PDB file of C-alpha atoms and ligand atoms in Angstrom:
ATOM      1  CA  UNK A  15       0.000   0.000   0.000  1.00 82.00           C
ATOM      2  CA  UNK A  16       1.043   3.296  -0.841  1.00 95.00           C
ATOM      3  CA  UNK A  17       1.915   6.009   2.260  1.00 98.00           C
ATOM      4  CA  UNK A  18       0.768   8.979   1.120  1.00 98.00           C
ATOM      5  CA  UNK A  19      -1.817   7.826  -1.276  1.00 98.00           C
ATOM      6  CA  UNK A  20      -4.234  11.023  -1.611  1.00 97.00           C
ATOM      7  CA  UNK A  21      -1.872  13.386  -0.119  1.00 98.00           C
ATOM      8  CA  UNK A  22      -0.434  16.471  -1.290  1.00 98.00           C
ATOM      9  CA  UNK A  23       3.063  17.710  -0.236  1.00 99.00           C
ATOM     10  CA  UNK A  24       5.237  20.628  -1.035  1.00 99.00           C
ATOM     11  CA  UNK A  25       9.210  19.906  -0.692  1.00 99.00           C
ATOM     12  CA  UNK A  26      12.462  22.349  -1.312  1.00 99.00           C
ATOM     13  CA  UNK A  27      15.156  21.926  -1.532  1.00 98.00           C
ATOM     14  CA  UNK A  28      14.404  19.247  -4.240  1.00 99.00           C
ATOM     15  CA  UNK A  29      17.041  20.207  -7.388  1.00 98.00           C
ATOM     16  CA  UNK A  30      19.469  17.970  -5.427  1.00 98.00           C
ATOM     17  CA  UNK A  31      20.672  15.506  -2.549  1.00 98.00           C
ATOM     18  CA  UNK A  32      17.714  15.255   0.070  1.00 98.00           C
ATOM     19  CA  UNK A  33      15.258  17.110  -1.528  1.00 99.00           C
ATOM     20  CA  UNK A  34      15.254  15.313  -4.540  1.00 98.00           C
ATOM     21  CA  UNK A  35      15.396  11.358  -3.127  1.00 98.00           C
ATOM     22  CA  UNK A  36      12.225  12.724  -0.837  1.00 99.00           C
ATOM     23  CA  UNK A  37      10.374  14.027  -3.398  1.00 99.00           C
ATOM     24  CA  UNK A  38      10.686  11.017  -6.103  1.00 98.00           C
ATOM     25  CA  UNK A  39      10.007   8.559  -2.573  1.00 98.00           C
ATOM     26  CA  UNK A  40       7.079  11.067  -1.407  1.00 98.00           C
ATOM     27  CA  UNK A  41       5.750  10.408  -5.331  1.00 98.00           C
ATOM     28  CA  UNK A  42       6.219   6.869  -5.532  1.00 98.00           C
ATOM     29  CA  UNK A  43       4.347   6.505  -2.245  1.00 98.00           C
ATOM     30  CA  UNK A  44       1.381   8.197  -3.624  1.00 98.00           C
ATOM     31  CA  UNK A  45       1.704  12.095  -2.799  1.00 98.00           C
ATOM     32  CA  UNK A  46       1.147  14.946  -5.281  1.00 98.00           C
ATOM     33  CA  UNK A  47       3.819  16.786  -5.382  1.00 99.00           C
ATOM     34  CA  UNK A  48       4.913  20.562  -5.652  1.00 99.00           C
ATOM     35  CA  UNK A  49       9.226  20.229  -5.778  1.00 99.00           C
ATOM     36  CA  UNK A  50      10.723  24.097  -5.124  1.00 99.00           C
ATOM     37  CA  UNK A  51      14.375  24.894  -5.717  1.00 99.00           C
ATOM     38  CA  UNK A  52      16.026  28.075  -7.530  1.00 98.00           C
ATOM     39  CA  UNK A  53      17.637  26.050 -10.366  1.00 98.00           C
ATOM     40  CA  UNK A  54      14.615  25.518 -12.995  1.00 98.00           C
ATOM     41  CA  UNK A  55      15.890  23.280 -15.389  1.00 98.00           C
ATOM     42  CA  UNK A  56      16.419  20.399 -12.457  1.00 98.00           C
ATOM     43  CA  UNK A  57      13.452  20.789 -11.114  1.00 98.00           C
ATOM     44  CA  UNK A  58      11.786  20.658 -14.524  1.00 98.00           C
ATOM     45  CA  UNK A  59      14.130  17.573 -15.522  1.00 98.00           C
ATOM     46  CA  UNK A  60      12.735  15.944 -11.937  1.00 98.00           C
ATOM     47  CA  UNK A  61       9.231  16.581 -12.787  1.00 98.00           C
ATOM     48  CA  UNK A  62       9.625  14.843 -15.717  1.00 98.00           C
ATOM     49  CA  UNK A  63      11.288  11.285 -14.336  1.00 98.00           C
ATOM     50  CA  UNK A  64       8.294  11.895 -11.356  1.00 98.00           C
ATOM     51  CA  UNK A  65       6.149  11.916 -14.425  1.00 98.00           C
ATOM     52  CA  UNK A  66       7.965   9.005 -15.718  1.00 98.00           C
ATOM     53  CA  UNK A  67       7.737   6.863 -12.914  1.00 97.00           C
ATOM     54  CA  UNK A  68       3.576   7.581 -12.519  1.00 97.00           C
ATOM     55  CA  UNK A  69       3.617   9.863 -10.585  1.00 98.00           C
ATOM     56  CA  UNK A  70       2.735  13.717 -10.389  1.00 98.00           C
ATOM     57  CA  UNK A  71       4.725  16.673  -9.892  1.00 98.00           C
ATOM     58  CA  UNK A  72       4.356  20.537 -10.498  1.00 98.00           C
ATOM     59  CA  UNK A  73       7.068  22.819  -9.852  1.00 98.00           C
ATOM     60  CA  UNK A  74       8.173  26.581  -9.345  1.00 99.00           C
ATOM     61  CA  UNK A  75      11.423  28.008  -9.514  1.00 99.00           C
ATOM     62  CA  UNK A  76      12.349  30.206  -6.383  1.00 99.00           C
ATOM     63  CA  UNK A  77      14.524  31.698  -3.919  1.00 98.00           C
ATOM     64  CA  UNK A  78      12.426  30.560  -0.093  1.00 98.00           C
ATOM     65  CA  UNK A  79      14.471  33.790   1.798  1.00 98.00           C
ATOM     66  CA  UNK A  80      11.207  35.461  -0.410  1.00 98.00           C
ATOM     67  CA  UNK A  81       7.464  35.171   1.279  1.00 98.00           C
ATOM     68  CA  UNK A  82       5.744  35.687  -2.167  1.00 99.00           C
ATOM     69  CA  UNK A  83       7.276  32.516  -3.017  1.00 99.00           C
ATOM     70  CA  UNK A  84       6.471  30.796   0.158  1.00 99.00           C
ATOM     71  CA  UNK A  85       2.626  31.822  -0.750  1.00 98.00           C
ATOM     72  CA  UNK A  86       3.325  30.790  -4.639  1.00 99.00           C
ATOM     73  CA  UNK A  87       4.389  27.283  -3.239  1.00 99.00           C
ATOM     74  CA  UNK A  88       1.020  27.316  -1.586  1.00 99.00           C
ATOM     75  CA  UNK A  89      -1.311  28.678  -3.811  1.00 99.00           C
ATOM     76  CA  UNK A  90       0.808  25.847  -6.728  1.00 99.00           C
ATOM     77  CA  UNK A  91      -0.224  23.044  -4.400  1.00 99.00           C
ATOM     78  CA  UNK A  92      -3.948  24.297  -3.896  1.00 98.00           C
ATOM     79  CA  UNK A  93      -4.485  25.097  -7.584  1.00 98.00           C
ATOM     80  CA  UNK A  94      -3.204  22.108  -9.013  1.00 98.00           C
ATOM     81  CA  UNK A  95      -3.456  19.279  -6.786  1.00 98.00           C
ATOM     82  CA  UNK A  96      -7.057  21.098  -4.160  1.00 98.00           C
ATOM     83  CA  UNK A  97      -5.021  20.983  -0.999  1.00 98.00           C
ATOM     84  CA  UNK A  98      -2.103  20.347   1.233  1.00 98.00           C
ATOM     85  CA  UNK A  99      -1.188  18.067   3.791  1.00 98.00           C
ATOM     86  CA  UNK A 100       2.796  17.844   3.919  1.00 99.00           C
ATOM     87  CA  UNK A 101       5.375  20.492   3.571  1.00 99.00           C
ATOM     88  CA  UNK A 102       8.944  19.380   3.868  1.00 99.00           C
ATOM     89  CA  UNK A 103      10.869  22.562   4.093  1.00 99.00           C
ATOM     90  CA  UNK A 104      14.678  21.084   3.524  1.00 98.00           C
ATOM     91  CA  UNK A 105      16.495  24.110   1.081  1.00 98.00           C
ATOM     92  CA  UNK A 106      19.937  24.693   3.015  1.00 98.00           C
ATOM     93  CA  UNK A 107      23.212  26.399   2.190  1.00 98.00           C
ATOM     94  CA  UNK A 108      26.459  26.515   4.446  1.00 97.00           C
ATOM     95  CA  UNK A 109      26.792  29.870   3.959  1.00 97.00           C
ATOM     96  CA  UNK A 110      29.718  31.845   4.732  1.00 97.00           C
ATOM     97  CA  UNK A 111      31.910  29.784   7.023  1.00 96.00           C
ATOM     98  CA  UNK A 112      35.415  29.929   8.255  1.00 97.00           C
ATOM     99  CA  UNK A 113      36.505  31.892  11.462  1.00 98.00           C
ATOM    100  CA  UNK A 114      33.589  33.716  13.319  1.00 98.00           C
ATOM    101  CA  UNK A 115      35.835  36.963  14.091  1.00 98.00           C
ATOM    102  CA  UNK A 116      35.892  37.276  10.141  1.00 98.00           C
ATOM    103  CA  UNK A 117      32.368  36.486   9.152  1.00 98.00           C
ATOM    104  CA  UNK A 118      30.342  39.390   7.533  1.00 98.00           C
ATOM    105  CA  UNK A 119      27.383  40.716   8.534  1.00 98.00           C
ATOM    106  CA  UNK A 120      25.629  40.118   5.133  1.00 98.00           C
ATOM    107  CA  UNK A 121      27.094  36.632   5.329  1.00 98.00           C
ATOM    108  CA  UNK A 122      25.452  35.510   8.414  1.00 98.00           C
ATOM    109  CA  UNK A 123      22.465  37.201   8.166  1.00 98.00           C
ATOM    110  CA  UNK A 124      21.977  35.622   4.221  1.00 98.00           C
ATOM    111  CA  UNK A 125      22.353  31.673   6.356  1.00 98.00           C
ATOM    112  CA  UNK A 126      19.752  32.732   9.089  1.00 98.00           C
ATOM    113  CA  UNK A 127      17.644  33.812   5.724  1.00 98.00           C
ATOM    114  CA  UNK A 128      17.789  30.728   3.593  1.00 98.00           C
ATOM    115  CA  UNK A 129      18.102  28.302   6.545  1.00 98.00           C
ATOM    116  CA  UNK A 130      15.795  29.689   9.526  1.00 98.00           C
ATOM    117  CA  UNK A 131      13.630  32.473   7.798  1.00 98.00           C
ATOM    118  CA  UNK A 132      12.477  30.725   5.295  1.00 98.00           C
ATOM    119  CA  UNK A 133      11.034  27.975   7.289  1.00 98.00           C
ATOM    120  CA  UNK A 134       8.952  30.416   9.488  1.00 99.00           C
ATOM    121  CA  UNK A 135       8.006  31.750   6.169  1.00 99.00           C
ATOM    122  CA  UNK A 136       7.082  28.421   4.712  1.00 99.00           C
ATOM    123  CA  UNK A 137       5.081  27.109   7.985  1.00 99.00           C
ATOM    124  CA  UNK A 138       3.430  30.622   8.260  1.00 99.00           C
ATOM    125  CA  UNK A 139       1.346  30.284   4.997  1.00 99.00           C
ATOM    126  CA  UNK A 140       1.590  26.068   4.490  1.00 99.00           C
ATOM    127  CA  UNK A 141      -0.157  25.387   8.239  1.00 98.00           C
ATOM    128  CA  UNK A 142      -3.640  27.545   7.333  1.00 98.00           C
ATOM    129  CA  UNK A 143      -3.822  25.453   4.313  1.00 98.00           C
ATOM    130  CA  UNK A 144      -2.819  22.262   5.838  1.00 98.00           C
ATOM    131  CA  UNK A 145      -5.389  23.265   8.722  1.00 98.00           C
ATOM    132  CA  UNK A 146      -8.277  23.903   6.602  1.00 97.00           C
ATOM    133  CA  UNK A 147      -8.753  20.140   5.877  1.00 94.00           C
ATOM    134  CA  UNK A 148      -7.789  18.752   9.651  1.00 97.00           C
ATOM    135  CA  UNK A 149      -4.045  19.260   9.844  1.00 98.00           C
ATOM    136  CA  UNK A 150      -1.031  18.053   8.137  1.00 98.00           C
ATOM    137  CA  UNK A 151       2.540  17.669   8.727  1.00 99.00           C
ATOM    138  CA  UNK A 152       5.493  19.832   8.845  1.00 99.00           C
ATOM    139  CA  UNK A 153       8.905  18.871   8.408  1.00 99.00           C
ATOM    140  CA  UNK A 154      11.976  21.010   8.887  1.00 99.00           C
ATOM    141  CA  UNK A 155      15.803  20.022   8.191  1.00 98.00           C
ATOM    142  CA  UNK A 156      17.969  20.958  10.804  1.00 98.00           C
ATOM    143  CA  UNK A 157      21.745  18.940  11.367  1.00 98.00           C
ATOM    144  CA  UNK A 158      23.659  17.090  13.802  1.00 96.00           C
ATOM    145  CA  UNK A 159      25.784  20.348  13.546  1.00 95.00           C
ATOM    146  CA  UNK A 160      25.267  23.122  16.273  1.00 92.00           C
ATOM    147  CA  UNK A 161      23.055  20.349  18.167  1.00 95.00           C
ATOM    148  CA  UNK A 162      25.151  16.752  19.067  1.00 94.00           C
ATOM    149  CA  UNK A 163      28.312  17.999  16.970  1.00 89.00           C
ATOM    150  CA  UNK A 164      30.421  21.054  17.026  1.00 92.00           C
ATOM    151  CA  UNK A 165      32.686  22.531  14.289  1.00 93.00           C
ATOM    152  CA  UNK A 166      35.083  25.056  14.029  1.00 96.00           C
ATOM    153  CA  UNK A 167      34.209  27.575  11.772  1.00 97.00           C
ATOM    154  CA  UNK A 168      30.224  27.185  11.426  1.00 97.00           C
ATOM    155  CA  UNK A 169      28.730  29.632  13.587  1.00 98.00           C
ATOM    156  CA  UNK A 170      25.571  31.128  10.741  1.00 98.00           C
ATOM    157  CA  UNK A 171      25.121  27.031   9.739  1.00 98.00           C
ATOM    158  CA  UNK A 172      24.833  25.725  13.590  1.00 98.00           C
ATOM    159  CA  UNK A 173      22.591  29.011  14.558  1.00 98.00           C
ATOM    160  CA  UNK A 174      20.301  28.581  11.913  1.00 98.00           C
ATOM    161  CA  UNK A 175      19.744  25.448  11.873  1.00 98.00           C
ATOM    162  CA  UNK A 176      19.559  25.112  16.060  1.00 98.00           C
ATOM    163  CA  UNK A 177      17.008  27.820  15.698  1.00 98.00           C
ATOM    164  CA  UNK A 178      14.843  25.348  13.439  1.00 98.00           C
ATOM    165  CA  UNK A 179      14.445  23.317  17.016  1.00 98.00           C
ATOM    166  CA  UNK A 180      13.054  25.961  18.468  1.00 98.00           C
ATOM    167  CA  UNK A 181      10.682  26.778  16.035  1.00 98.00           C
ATOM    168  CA  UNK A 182       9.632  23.273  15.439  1.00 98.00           C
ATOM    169  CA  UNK A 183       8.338  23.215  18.901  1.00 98.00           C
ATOM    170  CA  UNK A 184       7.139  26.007  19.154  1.00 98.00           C
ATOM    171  CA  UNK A 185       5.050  25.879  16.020  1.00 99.00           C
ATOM    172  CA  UNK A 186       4.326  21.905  17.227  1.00 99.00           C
ATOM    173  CA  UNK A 187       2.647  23.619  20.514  1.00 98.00           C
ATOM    174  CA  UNK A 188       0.766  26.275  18.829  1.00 98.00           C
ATOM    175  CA  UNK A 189      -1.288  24.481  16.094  1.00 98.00           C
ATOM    176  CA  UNK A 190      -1.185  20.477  17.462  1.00 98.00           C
ATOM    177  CA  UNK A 191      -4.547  22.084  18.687  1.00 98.00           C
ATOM    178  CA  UNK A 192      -5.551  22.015  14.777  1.00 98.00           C
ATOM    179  CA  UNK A 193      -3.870  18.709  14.017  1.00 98.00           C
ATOM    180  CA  UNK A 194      -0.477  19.972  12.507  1.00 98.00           C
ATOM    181  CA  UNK A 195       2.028  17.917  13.635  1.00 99.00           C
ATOM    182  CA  UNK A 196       5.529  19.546  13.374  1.00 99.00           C
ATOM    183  CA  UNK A 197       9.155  17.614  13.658  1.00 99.00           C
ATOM    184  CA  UNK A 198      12.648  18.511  12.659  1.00 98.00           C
ATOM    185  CA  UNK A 199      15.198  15.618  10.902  1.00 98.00           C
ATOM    186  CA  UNK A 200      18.959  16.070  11.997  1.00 98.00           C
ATOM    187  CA  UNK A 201      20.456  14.062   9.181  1.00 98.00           C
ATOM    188  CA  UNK A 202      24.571  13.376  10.123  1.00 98.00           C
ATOM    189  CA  UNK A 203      26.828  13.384   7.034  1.00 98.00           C
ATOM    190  CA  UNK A 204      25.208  12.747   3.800  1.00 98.00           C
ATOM    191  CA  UNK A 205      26.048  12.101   0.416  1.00 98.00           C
ATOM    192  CA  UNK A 206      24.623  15.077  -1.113  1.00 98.00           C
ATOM    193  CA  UNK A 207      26.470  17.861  -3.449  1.00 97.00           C
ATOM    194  CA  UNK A 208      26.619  20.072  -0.318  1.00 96.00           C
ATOM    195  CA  UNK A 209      28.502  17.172   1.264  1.00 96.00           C
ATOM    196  CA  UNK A 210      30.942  17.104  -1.754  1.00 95.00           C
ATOM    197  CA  UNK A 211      31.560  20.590  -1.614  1.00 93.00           C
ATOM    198  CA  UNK A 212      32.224  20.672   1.892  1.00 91.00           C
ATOM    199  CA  UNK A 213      34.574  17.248   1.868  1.00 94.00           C
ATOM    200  CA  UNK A 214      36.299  17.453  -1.384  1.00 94.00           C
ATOM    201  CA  UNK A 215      39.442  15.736   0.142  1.00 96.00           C
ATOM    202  CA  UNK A 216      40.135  12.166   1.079  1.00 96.00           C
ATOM    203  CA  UNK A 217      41.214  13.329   4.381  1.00 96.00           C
ATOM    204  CA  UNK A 218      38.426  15.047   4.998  1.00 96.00           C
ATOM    205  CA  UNK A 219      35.701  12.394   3.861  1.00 96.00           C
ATOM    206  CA  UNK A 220      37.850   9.973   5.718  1.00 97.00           C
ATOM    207  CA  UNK A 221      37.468  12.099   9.127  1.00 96.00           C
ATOM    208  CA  UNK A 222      33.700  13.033   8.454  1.00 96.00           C
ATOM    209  CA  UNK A 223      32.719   8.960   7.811  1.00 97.00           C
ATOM    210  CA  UNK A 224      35.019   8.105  11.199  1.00 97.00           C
ATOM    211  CA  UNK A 225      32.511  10.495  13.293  1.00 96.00           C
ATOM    212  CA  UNK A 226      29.847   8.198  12.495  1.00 97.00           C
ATOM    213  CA  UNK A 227      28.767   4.944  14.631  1.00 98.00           C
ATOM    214  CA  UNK A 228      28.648   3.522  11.465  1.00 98.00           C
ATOM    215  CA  UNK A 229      31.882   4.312   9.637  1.00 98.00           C
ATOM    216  CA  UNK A 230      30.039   5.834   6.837  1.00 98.00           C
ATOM    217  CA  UNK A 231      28.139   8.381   5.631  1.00 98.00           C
ATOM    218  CA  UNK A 232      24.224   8.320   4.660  1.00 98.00           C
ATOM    219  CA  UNK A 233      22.415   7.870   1.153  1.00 98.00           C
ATOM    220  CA  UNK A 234      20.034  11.069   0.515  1.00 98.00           C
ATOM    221  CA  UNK A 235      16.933   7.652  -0.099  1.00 98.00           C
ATOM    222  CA  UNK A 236      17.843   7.110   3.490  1.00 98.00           C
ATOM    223  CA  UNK A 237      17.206  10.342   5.005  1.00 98.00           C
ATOM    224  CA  UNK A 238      14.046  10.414   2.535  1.00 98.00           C
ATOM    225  CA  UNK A 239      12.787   7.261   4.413  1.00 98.00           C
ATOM    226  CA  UNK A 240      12.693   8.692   7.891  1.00 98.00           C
ATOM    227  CA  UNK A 241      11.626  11.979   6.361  1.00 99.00           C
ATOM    228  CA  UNK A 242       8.561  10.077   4.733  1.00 98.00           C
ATOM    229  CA  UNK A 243       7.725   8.202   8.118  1.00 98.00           C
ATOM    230  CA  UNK A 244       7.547  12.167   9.887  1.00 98.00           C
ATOM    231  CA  UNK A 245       5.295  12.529   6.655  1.00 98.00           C
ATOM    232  CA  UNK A 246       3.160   9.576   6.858  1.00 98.00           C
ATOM    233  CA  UNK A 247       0.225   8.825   9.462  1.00 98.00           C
ATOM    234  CA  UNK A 248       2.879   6.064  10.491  1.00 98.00           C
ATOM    235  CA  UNK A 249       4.184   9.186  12.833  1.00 98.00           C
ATOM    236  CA  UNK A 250       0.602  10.273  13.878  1.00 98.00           C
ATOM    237  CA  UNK A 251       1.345  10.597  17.357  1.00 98.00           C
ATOM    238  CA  UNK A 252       4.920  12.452  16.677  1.00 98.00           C
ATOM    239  CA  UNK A 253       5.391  16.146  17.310  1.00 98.00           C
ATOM    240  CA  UNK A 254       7.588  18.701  18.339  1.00 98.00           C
ATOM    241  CA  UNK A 255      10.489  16.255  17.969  1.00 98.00           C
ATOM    242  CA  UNK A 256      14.623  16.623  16.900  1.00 98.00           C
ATOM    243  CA  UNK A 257      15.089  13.321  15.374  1.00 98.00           C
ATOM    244  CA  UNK A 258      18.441  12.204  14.828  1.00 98.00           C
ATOM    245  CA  UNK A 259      19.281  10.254  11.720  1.00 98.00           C
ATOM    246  CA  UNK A 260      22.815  10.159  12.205  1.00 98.00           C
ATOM    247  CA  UNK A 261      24.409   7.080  11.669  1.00 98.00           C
ATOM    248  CA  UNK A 262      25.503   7.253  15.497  1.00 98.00           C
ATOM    249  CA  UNK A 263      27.753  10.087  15.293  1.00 97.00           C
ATOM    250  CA  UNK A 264      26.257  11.404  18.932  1.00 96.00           C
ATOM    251  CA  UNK A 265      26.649   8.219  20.525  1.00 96.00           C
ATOM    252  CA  UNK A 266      30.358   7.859  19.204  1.00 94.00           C
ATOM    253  CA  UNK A 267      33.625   8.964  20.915  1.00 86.00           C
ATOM    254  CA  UNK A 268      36.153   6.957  19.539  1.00 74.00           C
TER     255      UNK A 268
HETATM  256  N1  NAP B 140      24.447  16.719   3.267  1.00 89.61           N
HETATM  257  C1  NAP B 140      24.625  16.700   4.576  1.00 89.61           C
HETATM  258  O1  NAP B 140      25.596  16.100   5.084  1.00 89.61           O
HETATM  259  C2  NAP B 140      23.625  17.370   5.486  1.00 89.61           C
HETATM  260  C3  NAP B 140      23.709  17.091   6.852  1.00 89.61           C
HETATM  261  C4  NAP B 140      22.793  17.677   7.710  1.00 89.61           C
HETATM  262  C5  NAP B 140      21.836  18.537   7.209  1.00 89.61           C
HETATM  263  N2  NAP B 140      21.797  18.816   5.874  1.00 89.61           N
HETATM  264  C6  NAP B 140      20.752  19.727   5.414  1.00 89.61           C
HETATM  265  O2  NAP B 140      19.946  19.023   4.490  1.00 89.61           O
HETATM  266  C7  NAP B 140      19.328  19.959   3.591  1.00 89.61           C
HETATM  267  C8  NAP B 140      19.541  19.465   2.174  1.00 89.61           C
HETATM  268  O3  NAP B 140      20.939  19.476   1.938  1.00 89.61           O
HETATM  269  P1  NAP B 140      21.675  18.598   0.833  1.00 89.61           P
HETATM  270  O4  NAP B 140      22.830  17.981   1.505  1.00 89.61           O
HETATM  271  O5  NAP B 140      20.689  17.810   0.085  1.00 89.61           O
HETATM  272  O6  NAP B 140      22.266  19.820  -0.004  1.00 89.61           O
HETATM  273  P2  NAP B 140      22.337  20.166  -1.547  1.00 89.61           P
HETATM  274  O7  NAP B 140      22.557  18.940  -2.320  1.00 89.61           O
HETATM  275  O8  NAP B 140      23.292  21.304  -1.630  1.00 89.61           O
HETATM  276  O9  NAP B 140      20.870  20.703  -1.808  1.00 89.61           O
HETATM  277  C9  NAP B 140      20.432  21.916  -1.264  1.00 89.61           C
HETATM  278  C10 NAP B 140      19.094  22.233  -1.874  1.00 89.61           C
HETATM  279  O10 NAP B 140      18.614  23.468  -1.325  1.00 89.61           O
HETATM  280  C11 NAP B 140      18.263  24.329  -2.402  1.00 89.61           C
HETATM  281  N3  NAP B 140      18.476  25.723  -2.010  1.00 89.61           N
HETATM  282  C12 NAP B 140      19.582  26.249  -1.431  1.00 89.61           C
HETATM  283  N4  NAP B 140      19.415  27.572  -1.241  1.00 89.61           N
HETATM  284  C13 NAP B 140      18.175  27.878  -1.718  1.00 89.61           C
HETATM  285  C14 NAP B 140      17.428  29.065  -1.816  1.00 89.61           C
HETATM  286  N5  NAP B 140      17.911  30.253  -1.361  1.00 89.61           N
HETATM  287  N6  NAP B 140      16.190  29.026  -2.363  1.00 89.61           N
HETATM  288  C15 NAP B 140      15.685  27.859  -2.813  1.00 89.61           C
HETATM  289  N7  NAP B 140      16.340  26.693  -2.734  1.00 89.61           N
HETATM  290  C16 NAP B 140      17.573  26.701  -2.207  1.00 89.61           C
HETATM  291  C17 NAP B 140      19.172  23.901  -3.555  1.00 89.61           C
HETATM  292  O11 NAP B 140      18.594  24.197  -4.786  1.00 89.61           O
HETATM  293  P3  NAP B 140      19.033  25.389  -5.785  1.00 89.61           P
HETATM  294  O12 NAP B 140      20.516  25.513  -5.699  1.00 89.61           O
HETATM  295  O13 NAP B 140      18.529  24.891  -7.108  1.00 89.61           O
HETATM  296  O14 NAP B 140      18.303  26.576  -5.287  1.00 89.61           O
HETATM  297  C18 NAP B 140      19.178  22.390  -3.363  1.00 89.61           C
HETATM  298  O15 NAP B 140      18.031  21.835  -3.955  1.00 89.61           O
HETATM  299  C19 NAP B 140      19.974  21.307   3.884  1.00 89.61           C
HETATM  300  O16 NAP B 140      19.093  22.078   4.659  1.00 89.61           O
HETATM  301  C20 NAP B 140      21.212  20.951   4.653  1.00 89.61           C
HETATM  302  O17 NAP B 140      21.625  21.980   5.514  1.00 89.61           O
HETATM  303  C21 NAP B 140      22.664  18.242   4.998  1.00 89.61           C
END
């Protein structure tokens, strides 16, 4: 049986790496979907293999530090699929990293943008919808960075991100009332272009896959299966939670 037969979901993030595996598994498990990124010509080419594969997908090229395309996303999923009942809010950036005492202003403000604004922005018009047919399910990505793991040199990335826990229960408090359920996936290392860029040594991969329990790194389909059981009614009686899918790396010292 399909998961999400009859739903509709919105996910960004979905040109590449997480996004992407979630939306094709959010499709092949039944869900409409409405895939958001800046870079048109992926999402367009992703569509098309959704299409491919059965399934349906719509998309709209955007930038989510920008509300009117929080409310596009929306009014997309209303207007082409009549509701919405998942939004997995996942579009990311490093931003500028390196050491604190030389980090711009502009630099760590544009990483609170694209990491934390934007999912107040996207929860702040997807939960009315999602409420007007019972409730629905919100999903933020946050990291094992900032949270169980601290690094040198990523003070906007572990803000941001950390402030996605706070607003995933405090959004989880204020509308459970309504039936939106609201939870937060701290992926550890995964194999993602954002990974690549970030690890683009041997040395470096080599530490990164040693942090982990198990002495490697994660598959974007993997975090897209725990992301899809937050989506699912499999999770119905999960909210306000930090979930950890990270391979072990908070459990392991060695
Ligand atoms: N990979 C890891 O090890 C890891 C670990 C923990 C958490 N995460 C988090 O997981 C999420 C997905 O990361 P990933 O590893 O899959 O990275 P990725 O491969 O670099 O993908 C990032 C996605 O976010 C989109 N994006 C970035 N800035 C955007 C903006 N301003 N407006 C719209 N879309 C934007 C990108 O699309 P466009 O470039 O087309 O806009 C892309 O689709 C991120 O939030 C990241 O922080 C990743």
């Amino acid at each position: 049986m399909q998961r999400l037969s009859g739903k509709v979901a919105i996910v960004t993030g979905a040109s590449a790496g997480i996004g992407r595996a979630t939306a094709k598994l959010f499709a092949a498990e039944g869900a409409k979907v409405v895939i958001a990124a800046r870079r048109e010509a992926e999402l367009e080419t992703l569509a098309a293999e959704i299409a491919s594969e059965g399934g349906e997908a719509a998309f709209l090229a955007g930038d989510v530090q920008s509300e009117d395309y929080a409310k596009a996303l929306v009014a997309l999923a209303v207007s082409r699929f009549g509701r919405l009942d998942i939004a997995y809010n996942n579009a990311g950036t490093l931003g500028e990293m390196g050491p604190t005492s030389g980090v711009s202003e502009a630099g760590w403000s544009a990483a609170l943008a694209t990491n934390l604004t934007s999912a107040f922005l996207g929860a702040k018009h997807q939960i009315p919808e999602m409420a007007k047919h019972g409730g629905g399910s919100v999903i933020f990505t946050s990291t094992f960075v900032g949270y169980s793991f601290a690094f040198p040199g990523t003070a906007a990335y572990a803000a941001s991100k950390a402030g996605l826990i706070g607003l995933t229960q405090a959004l989880a408090a204020e509308y459970g009332p309504q039936g939106v359920r609201v939870n937060a996936i701290l992926p550890g290392a995964v194999d993602t272009p954002m990974y690549r860029d970030m690890n683009d040594t041997a040395e470096s991969q080599a530490f990164v896959t040693g942090l982990h329990a198990l002495k490697r790194v994660a598959r974007p389909e993997e975090l897209a299966r725990s992301v899809l059981y937050l989506a699912s009614d499999d999770s119905s009686f999960v909210t306000g939670t930090a979930s950890l899918v990270d391979g072990g790396a908070s459990i392991t010292r060695t």
